[in-house]
Coordinates of C-alpha atoms and ligand atoms in Angstrom, one line a residue:
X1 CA 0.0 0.0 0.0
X2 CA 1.4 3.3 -1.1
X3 CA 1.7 6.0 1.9
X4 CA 1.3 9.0 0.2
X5 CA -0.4 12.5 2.0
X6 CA -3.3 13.9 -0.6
X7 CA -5.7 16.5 -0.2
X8 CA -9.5 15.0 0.0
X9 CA -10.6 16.2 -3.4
X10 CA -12.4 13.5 -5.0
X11 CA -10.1 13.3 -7.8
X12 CA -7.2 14.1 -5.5
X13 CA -5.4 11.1 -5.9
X14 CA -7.6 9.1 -4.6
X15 CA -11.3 8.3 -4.3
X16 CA -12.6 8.5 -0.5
X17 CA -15.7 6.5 -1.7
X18 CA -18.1 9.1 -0.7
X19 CA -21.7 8.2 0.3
X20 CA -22.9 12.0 0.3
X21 CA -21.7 12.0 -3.3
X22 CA -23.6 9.2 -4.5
X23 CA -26.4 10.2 -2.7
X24 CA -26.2 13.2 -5.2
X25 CA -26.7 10.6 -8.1
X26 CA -29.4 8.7 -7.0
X27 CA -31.4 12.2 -6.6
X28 CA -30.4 13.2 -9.6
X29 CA -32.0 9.5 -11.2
X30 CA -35.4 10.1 -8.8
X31 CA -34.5 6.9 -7.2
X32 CA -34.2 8.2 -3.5
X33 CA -37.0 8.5 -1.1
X34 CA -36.8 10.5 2.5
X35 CA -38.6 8.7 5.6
X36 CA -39.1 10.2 8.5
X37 CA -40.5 9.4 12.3
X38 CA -39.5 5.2 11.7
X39 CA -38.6 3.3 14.9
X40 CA -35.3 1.5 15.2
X41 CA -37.3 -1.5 16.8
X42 CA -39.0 -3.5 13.4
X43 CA -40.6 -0.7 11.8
X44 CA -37.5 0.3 9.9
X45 CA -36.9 -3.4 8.9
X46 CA -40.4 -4.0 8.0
X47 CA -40.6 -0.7 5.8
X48 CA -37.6 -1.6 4.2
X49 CA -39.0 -5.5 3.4
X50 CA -42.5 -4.0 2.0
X51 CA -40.4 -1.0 0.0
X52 CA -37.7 -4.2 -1.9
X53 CA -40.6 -6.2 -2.8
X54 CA -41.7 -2.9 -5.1
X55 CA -41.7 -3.4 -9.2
X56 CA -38.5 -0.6 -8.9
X57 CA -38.2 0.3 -5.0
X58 CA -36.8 3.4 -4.2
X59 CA -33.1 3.7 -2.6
X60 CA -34.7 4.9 1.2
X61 CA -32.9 7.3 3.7
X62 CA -34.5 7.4 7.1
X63 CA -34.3 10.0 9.3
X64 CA -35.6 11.7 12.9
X65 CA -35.6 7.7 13.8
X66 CA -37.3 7.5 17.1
X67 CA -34.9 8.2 20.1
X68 CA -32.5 9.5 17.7
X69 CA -31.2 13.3 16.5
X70 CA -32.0 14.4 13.6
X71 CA -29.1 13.7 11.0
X72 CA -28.4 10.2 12.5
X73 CA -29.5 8.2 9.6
X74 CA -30.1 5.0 8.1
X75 CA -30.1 4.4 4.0
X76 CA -31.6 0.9 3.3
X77 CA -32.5 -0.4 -0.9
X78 CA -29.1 1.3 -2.2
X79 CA -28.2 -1.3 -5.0
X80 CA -32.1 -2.7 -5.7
X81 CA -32.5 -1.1 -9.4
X82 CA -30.5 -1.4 -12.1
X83 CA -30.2 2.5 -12.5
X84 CA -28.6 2.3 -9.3
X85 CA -26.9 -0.8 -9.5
X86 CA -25.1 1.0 -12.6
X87 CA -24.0 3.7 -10.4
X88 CA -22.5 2.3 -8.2
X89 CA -20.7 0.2 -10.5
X90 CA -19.2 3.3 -12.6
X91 CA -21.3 1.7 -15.8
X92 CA -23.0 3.6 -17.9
X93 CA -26.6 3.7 -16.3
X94 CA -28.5 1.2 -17.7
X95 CA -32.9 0.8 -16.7
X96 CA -33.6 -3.0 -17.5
X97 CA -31.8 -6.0 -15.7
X98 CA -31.2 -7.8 -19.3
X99 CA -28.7 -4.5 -20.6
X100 CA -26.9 -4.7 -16.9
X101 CA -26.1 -7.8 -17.2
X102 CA -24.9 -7.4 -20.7
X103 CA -22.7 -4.1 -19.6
X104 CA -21.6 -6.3 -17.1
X105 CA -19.8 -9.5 -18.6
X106 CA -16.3 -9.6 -18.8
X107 CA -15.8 -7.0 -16.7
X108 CA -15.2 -9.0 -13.1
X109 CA -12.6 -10.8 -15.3
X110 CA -10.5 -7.3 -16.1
X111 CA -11.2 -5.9 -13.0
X112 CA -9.9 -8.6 -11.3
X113 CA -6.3 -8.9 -13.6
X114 CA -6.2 -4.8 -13.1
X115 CA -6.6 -5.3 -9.3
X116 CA -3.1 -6.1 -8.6
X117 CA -1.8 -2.5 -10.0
X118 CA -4.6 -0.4 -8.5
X119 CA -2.8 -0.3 -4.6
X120 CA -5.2 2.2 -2.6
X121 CA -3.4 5.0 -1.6
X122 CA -3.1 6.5 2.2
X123 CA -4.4 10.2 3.1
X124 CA -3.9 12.0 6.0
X125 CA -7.2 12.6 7.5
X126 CA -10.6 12.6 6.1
X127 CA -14.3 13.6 6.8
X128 CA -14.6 10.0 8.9
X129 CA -12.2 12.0 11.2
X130 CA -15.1 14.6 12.0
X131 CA -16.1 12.9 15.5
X132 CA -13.8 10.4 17.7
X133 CA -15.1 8.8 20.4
X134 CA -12.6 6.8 22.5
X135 CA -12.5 4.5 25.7
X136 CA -15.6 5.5 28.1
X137 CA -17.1 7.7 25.4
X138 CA -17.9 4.7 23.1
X139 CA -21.4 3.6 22.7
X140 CA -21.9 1.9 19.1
X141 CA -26.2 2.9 20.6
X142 CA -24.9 6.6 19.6
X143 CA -26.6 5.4 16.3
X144 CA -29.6 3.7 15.7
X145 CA -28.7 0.3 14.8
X146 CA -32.1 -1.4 13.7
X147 CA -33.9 -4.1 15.0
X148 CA -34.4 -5.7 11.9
X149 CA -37.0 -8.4 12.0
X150 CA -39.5 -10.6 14.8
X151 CA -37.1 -13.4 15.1
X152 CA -33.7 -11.6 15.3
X153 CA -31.1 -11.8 17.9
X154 CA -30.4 -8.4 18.7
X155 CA -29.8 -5.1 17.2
X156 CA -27.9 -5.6 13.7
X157 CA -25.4 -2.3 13.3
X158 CA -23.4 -4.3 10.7
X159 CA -25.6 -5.6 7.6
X160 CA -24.4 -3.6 5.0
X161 CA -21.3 -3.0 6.4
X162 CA -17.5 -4.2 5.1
X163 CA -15.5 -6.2 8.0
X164 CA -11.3 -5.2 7.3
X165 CA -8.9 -7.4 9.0
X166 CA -5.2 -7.8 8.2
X167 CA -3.8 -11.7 7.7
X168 CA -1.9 -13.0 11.0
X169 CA 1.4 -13.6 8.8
X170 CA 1.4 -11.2 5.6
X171 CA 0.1 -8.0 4.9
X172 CA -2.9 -9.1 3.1
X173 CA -6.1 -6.7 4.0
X174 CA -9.9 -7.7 3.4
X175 CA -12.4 -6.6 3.7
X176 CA -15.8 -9.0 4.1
X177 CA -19.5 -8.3 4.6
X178 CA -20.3 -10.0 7.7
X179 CA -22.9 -9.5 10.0
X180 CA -22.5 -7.6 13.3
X181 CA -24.8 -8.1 16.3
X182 CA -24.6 -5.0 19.0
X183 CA -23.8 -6.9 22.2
X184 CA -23.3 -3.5 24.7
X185 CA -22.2 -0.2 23.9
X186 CA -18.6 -1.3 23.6
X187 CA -19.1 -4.9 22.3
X188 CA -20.6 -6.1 18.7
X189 CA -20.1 -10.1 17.5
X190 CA -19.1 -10.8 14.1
X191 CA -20.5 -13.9 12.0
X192 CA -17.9 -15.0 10.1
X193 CA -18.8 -18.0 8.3
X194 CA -15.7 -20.8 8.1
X195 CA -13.6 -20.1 4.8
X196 CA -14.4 -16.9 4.6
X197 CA -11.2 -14.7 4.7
X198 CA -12.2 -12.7 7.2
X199 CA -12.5 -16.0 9.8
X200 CA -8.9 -17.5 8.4
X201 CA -7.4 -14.2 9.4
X202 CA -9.4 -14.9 13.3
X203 CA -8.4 -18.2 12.9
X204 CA -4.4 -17.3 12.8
X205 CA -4.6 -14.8 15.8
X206 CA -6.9 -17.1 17.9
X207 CA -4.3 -20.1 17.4
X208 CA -1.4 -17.8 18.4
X209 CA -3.4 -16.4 21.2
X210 CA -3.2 -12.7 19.6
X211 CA -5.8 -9.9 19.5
X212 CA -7.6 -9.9 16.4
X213 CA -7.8 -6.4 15.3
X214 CA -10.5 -5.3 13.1
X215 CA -11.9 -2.3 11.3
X216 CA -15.9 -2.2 10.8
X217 CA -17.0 0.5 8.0
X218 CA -20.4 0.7 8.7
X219 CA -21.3 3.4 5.8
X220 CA -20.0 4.7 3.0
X221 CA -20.3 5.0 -1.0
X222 CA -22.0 1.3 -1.5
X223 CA -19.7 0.3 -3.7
X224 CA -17.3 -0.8 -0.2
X225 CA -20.0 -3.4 0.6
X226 CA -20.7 -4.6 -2.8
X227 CA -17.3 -5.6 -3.5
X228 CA -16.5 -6.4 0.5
X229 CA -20.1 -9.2 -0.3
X230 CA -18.7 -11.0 -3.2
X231 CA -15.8 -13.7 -3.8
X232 CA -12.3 -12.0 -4.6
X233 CA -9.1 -14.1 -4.8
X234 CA -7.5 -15.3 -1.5
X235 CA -4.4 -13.0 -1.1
X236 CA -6.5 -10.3 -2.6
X237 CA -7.7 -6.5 -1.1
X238 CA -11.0 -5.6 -1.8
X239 CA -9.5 -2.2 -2.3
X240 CA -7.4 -3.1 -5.3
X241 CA -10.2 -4.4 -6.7
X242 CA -12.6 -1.3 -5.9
X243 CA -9.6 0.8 -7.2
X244 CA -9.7 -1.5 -10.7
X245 CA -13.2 -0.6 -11.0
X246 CA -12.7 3.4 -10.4
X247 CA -9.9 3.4 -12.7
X248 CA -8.6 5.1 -9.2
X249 CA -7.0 4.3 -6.3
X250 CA -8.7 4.1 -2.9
X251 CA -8.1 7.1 -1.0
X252 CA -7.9 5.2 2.5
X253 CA -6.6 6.5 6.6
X254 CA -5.5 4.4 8.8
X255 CA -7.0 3.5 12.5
X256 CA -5.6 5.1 15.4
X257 CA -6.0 1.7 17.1
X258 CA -5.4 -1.0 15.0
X259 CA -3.4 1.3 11.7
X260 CA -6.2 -1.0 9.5
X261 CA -7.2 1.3 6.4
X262 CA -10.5 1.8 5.8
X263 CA -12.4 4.5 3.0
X264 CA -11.6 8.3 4.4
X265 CA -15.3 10.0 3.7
X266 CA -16.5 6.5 5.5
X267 CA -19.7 7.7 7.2
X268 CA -19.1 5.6 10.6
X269 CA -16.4 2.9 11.4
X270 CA -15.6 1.2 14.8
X271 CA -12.1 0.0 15.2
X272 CA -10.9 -2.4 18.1
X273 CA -9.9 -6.2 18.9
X274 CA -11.3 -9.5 19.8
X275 CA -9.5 -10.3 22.3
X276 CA -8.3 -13.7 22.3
X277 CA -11.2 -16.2 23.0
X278 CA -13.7 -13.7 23.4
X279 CA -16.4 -15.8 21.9
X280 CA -20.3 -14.8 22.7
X281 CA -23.9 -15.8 21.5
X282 CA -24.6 -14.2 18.1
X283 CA -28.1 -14.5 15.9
X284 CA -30.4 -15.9 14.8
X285 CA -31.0 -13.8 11.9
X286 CA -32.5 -14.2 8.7
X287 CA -30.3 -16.0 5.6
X288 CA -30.3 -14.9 2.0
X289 CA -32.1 -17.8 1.0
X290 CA -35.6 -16.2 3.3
X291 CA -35.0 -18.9 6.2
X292 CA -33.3 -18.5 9.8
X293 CA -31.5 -21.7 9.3
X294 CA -30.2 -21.9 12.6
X295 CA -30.5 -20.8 16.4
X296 CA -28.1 -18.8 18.1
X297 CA -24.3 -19.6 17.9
X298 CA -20.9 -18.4 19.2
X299 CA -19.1 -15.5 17.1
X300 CA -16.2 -13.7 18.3
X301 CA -16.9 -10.2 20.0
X302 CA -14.8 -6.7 18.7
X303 CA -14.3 -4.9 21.9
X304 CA -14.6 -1.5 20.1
X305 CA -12.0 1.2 21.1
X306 CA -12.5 3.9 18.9
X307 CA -15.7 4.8 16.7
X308 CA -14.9 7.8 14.1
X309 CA -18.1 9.3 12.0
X310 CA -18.8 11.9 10.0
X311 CA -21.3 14.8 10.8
X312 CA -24.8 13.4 10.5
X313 CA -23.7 9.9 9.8
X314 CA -25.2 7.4 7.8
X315 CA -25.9 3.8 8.8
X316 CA -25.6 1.7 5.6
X317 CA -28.6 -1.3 6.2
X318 CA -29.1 -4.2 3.9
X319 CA -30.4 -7.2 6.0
X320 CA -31.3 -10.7 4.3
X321 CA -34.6 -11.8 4.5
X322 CA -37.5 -13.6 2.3
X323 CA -36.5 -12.2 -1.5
X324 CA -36.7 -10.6 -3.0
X325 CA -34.3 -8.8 -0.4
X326 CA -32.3 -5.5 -0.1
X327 CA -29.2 -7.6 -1.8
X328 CA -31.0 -9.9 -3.9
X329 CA -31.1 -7.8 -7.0
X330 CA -27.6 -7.2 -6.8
X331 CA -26.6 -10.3 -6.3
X332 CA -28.8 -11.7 -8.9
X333 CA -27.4 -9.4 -11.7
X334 CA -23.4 -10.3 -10.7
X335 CA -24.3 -13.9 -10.5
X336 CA -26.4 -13.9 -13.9
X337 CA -23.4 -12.2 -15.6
X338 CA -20.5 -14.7 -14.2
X339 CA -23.0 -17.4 -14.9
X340 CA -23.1 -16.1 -18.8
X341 CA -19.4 -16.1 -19.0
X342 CA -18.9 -19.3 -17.6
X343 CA -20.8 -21.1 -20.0
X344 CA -19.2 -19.6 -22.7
X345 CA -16.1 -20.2 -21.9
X346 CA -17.4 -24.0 -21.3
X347 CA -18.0 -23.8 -24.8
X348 CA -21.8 -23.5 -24.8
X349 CA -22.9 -21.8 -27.9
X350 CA -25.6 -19.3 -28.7
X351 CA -26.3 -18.6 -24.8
X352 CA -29.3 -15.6 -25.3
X353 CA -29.3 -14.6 -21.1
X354 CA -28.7 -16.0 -18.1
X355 CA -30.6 -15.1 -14.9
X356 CA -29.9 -16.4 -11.9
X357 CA -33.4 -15.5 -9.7
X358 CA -33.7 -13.4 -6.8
X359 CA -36.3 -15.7 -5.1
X360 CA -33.5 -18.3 -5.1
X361 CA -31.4 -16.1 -3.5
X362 CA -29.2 -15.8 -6.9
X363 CA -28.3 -19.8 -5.7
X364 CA -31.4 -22.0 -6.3
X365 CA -33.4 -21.4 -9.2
X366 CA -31.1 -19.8 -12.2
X367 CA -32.4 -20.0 -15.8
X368 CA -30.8 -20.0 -19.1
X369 CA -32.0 -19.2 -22.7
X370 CA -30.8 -20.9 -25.7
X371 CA -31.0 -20.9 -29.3
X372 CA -30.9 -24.6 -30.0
X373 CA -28.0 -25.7 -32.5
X374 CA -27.8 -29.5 -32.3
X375 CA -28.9 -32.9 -30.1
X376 CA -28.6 -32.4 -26.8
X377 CA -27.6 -28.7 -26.7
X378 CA -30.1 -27.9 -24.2
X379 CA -28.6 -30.8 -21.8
X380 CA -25.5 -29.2 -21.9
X381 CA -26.2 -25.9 -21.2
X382 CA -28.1 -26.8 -18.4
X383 CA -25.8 -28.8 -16.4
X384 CA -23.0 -26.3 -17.4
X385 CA -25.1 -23.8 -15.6
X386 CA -25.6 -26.3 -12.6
X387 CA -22.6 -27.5 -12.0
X388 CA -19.7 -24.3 -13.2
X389 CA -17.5 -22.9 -10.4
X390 CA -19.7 -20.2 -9.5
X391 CA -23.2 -22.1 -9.7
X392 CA -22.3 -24.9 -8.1
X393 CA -22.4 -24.3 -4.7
X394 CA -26.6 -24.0 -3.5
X395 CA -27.6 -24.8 -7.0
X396 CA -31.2 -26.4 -7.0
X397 CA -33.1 -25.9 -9.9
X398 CA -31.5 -25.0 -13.2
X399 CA -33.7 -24.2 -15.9
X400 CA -32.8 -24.2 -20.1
X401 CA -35.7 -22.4 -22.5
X402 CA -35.8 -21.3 -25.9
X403 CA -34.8 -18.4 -27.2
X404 CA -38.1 -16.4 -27.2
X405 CA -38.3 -16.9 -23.5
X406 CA -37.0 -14.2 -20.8
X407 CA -35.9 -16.1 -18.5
X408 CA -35.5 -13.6 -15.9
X409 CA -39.4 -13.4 -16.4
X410 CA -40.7 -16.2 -13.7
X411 CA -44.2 -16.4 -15.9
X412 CA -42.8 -17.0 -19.4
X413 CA -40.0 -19.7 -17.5
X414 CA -43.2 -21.7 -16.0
X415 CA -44.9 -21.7 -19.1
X416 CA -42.0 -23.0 -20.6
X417 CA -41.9 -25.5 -17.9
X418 CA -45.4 -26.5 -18.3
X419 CA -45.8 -26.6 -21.4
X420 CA -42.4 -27.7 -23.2
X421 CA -41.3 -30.3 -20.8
X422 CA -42.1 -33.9 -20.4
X423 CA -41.2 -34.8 -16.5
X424 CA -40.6 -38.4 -17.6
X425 CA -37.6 -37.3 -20.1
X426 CA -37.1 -33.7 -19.2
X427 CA -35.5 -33.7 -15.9
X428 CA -32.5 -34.4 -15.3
X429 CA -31.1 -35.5 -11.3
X430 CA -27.9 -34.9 -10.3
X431 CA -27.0 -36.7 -6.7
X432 CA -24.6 -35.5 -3.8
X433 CA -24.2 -32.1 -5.5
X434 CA -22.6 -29.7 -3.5
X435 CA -25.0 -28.2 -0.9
X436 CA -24.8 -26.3 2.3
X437 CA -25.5 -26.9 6.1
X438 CA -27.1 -23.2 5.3
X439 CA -29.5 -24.9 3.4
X440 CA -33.4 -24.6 4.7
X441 CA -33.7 -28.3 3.4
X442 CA -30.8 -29.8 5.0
X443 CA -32.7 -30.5 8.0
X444 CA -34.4 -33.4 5.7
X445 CA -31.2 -35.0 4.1
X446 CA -30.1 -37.7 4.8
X447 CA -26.0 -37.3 3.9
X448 CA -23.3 -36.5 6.8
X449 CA -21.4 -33.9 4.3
X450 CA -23.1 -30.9 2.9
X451 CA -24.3 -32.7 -0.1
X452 CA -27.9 -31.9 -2.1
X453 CA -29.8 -32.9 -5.4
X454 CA -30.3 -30.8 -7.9
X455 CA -32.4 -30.8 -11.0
X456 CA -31.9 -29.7 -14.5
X457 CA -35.0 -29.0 -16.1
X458 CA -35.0 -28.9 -20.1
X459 CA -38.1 -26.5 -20.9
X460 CA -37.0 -26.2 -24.8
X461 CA -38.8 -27.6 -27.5
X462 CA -37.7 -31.0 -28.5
X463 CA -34.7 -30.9 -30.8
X464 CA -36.0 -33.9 -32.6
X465 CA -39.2 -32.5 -33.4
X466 CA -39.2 -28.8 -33.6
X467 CA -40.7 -28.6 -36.7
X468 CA -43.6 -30.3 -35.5
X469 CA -43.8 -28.6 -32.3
X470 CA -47.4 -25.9 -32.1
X471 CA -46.7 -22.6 -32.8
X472 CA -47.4 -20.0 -29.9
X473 CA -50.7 -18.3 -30.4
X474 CA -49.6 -15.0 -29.4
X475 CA -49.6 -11.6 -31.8
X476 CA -46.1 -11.5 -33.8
X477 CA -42.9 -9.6 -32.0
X478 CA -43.8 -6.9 -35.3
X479 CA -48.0 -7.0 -34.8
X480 CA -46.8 -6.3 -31.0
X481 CA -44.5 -3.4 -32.1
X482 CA -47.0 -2.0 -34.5
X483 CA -50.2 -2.0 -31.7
X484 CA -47.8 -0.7 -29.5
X485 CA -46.6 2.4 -31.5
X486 CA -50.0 3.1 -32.2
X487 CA -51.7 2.9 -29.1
X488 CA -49.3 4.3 -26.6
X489 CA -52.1 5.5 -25.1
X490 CA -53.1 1.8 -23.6
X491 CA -49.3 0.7 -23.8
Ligands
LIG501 C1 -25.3 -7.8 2.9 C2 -24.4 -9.0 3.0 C3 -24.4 -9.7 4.2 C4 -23.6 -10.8 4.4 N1 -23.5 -11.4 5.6 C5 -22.6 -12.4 5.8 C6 -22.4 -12.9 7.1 O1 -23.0 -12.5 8.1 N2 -21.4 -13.9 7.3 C7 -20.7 -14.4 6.2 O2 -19.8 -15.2 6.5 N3 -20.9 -13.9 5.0 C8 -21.9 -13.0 4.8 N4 -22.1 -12.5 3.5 C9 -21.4 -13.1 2.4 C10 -19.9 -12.6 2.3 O3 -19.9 -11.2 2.4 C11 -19.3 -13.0 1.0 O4 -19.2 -14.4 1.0 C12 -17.9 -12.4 0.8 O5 -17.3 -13.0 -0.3 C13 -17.0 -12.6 2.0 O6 -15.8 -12.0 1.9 P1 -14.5 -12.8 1.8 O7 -14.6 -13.6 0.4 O8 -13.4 -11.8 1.7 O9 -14.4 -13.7 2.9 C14 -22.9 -11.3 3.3 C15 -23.0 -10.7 2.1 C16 -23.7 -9.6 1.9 C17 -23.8 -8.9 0.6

């Protein structure tokens, strides 16, 4: 990492990943809504749930939350549109999920071969600096942490949020998106599921018997919990790979505490150590998937020493729940465009689109369209899309149509399914597939590993007898267009 001191100018040197400034965006698209008067305690979960579940929900930003000052706020929905999505990206703003995940492809590929040159760069102070509280001043309560949903654990400070640790032996940083439960005002548990990089690095310090130090940015330009929420190489910073896709370094400080770099217009971070063995309850809460597949565990607990914010911070929320789900979309339009490059570089031919669908958590029920080209085409395609690197793990139901279905549209897809399919023939089973102990259904299996079944369904028209197969009885693609054009009125 480069030390360097830069002023805070956005294209100073660096970029301090500025919330405030994309807040200015999304205002500027229409896509962000004020709420005011919400309680911490459920409501602000529940209005949240009700606003994702919207045909194009509104980023929203909550303020006067009850028991709070005005200015303490909460911004939940920040990457559920693809106008948004876009944004924060750095694409060029796209309206339909089908063109996002088209701008999309190839780039996690170059982003990820640019990472390596694109070191984030260090600043001397930064608008995260604007309030410090230290030793008996903290209280993580100084902002209003929600209470998400009925069956939760505790207060949730941490959902969108981006977890930075440093490796025990090298000077790897990463940065994770992993939950964090309020435990007292100086004490928040982390769930850090095992493999993730965030739990090796606890797993080096708890073995040597070493405080773990840890950063927690709890706000801040989305962009730092997109990218701290997906898979990037082992050995890599998330901030390299931020950086890659700014064509910009990272304008980073460093904690007083702990000298972990985190964003420098971060809206809140907390900064202090588990110390060693500090392991409390933590959960339940809610999974991607719409389930609370477990009951309360053991995490380790940050025993925060230092809390910087900015003047009237921003809480960045975005808890899992039933999808479609504040990360669902998001998640659903990365996964859909790895999915379409791995099946073309599998050498799948004449793939239309790919979407892998929110109500499966991005995981369980993906779908893609093909324009058949020979015997057993569709076969292929489908257990390509089951069983590739990044749709193997949680895959359920894969699903191959013809090309005039959308398969990110969940009515044409069942049509296709009724109606093209023969269950005797059509379905495809694939045994001790690679599952999770996440899973909802695990419960039922009968395996002692993490296995599951999946299912590939071919919903194409039989190869062998597409020329006998009914035409659709629908109005034309060009009778559609014309009607259309002419009665824009109805349309
Ligand atoms: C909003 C959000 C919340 C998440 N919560 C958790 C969590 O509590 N625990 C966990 O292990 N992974 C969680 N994940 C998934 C991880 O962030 C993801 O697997 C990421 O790749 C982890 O970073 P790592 O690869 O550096 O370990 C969450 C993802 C998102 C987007």
């Amino acid at each position: 990492m480069k030390h360097e001191t830069v002023g805070m100018k956005r294209d100073a040197g660096g970029n301090p990943l500025d919330l405030h400034a994309w807040l200015r965006d999304v205002e500027a698209l229409g896509e962000l809504k004020e709420v005011r008067g919400a309680d911490w305690n459920l409501e602000l979960g529940a209005i949240s749930e009700l606003n994702v579940k919207k045909e194009r929900p509104p980023a929203l930003l909550f303020d006067e939350i009850a028991g709070y000052p005005k200015g303490f706020r909460v911004l939940t929905c920040s990457t559920s549109s693809p106008a948004r999505l876009s944004s924060i990206l750095r694409l060029p703003v796209q309206t339909t999920h089908r063109r996002l995940v088209d701008e999309l492809r190839d780039k996690p590929r170059v982003w990820q071969a640019q990472a390596a040159k694109c070191e984030p760069v260090v600043v001397q102070g930064g608008p995260v600096f604007e309030n410090v509280q230290k030793g008996a001043e903290v209280d993580v309560l100084t902002f209003p942490a929600p209470f998400w949903h009925e069956l939760d654990g505790g207060r949730y400070i941490g959902t969108g949020c981006s977890v930075v640790t440093r490796d025990f032996d090298s000077d790897w940083v990463n940065a994770g998106a992993y939950r964090v439960m309020v435990h007292d005002r100086s004490h928040v548990a982390i769930d850090m599921i095992p493999g993730k990089h965030g739990r090796i690095h606890y797993e080096k310090y708890k073995k040597a018997g070493e405080p773990f130090p840890v950063a927690i940015v709890l706000g801040g330009d989305p962009l730092g919990y997109l990218i701290s929420g997906i898979e990037i190489p082992f050995g890599m910073c998330e901030y390299n790979y931020m950086g890659a896709i700014l064509k910009q370094p990272v304008a980073v400080v460093r904690g007083e505490a702990t000298g972990l770099p985190f964003p420098s217009a971060s809206e809140i971070v907390l900064e202090g150590c588990v110390q060693p063995n500090d392991e409390r309850p933590e959960g339940p809460f809610g999974e991607f998937h719409g389930y609370y597949p477990g009951k309360a565990g053991k995490a380790p607990v940050v025993t925060v020493e230092r809390i910087y914010y900015r003047n009237n911070p921003i809480l960045m929320g975005s808890p899992p729940a039933k999808p479609p789900n504040d990360y669902s979309y998001s998640k659903a339009v990365m996964r859909s465009s790895l999915l379409h490059d791995a099946l073309i570089a599998a050498g799948v031919p004449e793939i239309q689109a790919v979407w892998a669908h929110e109500i499966g958590g991005a995981r369980m029920f993906n779908v893609v369209s093909i324009k058949q080209l020979y015997a057993g085409h569709a076969r292929q395609a489908g257990h390509i899309l089951n069983q590739c690197g990044v749709g193997a793990y949680m895959s359920r139901y894969s699903v191959v149509v013809d090309e005039d279905i959308d398969p990110s549209n969940l009515q044409e897809v069942i049509w296709a399914v009724a109606t093209r399919s023969d269950p005797a023939t059509s379905i495809d089973i694939i045994q001790r597939g690679m599952g999770s102990k996440n899973d909802p259904m695990y419960v039922t299996y009968p395996y002692d590993a993490a296995f599951s079944s999946k299912a590939i369904i071919d919903a194409c028209r039989p190869y062998d007898h597409l020329d006998e197969f009914p035409a659709v009885a629908e109005a034309s693609k060009a009778l559609q267009d014309k009607i259309r054009a002419k009665w824009k009125d109805l349309f």
